[in-house]
Coordinates of C-alpha atoms in Angstrom, one line a residue:
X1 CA -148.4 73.7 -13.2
X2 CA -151.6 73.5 -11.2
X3 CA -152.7 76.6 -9.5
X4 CA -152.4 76.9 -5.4
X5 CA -155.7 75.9 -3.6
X6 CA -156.4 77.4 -0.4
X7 CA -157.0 74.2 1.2
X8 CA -156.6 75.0 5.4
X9 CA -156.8 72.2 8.0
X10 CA -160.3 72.0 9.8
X11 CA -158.1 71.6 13.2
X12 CA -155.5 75.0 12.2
X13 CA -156.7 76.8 9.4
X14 CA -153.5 78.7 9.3
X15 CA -151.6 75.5 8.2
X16 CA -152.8 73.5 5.3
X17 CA -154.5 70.1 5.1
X18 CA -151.9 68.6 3.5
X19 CA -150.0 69.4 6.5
X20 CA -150.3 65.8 8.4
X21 CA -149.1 67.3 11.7
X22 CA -151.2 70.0 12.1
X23 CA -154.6 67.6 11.1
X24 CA -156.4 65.3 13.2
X25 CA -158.5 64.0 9.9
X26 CA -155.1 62.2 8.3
X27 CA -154.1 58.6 8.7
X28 CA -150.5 60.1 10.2
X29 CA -152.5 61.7 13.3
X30 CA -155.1 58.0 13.6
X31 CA -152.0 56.1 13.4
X32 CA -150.1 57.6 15.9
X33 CA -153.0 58.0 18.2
X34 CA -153.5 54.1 17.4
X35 CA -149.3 53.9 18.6
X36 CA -150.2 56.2 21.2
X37 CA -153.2 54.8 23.1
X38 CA -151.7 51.1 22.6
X39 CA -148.6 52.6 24.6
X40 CA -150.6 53.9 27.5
X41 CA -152.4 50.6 27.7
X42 CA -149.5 48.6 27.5
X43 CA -148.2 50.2 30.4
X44 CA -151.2 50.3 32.7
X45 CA -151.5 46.5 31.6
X46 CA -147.5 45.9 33.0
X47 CA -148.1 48.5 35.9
X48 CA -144.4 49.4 34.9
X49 CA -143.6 52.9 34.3
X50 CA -144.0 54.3 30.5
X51 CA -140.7 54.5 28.6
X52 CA -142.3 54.6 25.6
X53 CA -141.3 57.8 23.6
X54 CA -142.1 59.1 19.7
X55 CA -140.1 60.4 17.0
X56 CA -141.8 62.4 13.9
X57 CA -139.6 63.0 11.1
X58 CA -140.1 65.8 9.2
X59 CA -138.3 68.0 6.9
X60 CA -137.6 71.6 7.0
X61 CA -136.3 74.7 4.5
X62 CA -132.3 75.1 4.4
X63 CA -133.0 78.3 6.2
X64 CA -135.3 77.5 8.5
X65 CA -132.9 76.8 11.5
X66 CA -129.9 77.9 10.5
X67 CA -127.4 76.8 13.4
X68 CA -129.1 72.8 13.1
X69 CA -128.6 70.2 10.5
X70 CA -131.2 68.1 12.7
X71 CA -134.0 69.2 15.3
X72 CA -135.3 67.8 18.0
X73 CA -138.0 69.1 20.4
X74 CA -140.4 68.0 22.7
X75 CA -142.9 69.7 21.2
X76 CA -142.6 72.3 23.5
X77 CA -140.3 75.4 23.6
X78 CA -136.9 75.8 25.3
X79 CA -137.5 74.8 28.6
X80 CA -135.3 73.3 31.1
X81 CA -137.1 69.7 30.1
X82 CA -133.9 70.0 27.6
X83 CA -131.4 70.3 30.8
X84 CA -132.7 66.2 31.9
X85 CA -132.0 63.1 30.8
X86 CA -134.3 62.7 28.5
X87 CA -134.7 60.8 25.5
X88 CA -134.7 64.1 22.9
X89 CA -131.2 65.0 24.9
X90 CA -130.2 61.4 24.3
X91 CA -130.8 61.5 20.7
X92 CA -128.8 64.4 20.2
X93 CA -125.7 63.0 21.9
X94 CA -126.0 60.4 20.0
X95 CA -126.3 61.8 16.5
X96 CA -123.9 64.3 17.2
X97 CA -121.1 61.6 18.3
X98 CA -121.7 59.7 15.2
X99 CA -122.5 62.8 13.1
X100 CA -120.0 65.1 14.1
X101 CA -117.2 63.4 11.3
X102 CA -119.6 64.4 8.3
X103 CA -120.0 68.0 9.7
X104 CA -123.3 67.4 11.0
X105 CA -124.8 68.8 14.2
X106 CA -127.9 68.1 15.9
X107 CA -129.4 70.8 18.8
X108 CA -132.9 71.1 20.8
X109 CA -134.7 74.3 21.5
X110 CA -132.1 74.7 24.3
X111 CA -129.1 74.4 22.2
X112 CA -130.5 76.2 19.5
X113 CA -132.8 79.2 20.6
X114 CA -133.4 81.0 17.2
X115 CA -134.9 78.0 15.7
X116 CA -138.5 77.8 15.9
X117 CA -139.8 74.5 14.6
X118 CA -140.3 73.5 18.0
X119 CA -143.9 71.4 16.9
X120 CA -146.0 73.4 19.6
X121 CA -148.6 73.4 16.9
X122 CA -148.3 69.8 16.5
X123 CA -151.7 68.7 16.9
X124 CA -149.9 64.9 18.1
X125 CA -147.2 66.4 19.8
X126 CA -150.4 68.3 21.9
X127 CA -151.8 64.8 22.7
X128 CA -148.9 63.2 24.4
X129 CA -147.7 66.4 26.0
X130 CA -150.7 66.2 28.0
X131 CA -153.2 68.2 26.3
X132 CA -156.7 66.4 25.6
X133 CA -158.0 64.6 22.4
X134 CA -160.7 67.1 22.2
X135 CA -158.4 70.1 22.9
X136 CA -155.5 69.6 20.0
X137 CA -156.4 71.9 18.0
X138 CA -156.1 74.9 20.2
X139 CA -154.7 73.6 23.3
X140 CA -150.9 74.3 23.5
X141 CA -148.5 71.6 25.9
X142 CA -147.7 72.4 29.2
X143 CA -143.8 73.1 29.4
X144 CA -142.6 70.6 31.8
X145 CA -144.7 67.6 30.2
X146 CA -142.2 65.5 28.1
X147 CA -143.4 63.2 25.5
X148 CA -142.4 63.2 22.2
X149 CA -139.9 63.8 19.9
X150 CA -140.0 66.0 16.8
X151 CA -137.3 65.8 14.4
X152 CA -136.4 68.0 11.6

């Protein structure tokens, strides 16, 4: 077995580089700026509103969130974001009514308040929650910006 390297991303030290969402130097964070910026432009292009939303997959400890099979933020916290109809609500209705037979329940930070994974360290979920290119690293997202999806 190889030894543990302390190997901490440039962007959060406190997270290591291996750690895709907490890294802007990883083809996850290029690509889904790529995704990202195509998005904006697309809409600007149309001049139609943006419906465009993201989902990050990601998986998480047994006992990490306790109460949740599956999680889905914002990448903010629990915020009243959770209480419109938004697409992170809608893809919790709709796992739930599908999942619900198998014993399987999906919440958001409003459902589920112990759970922390909420991605507000998401260096991503920063970017299109409002916060600048320049500022992921340290920035966090405004609460009642509503952007992405993060799934665990």
């Amino acid at each position: 077995m190889l030894p543990f390297r302390d190997n901490p991303s440039e962007c959060q030290e406190q997270f290591q580089v291996a750690d895709a969402s907490h890294s802007r130097k990883t083809m996850f964070h290029f690509v889904n700026m790529v995704i990202r910026d195509l998005a904006i432009e697309d809409t600007q292009e149309q001049w139609k509103e943006d419906y465009h939303f993201f989902i990050q997959w990601h998986g998480m400890a047994e006992t990490s969130c306790m109460e949740s099979d599956v999680f889905i933020s914002t990448g903010i916290g629990n915020s009243s974001v959770y209480d419109g109809d938004i697409p992170a609500t809608k893809l919790m209705m709709s796992f739930n009514r599908l999942a619900t037979q198998y014993g399987m329940n999906a919440t958001t930070p409003r459902q589920d308040q112990i759970c922390k994974l909420v991605a507000a360290t998401n260096v991503f979920g920063r970017y299109i929650n409002g916060v600048p290119r320049k500022n992921v690293c340290d920035t966090a997202a405004k609460e009642e910006v509503r952007w992405s999806k993060h799934t665990d």
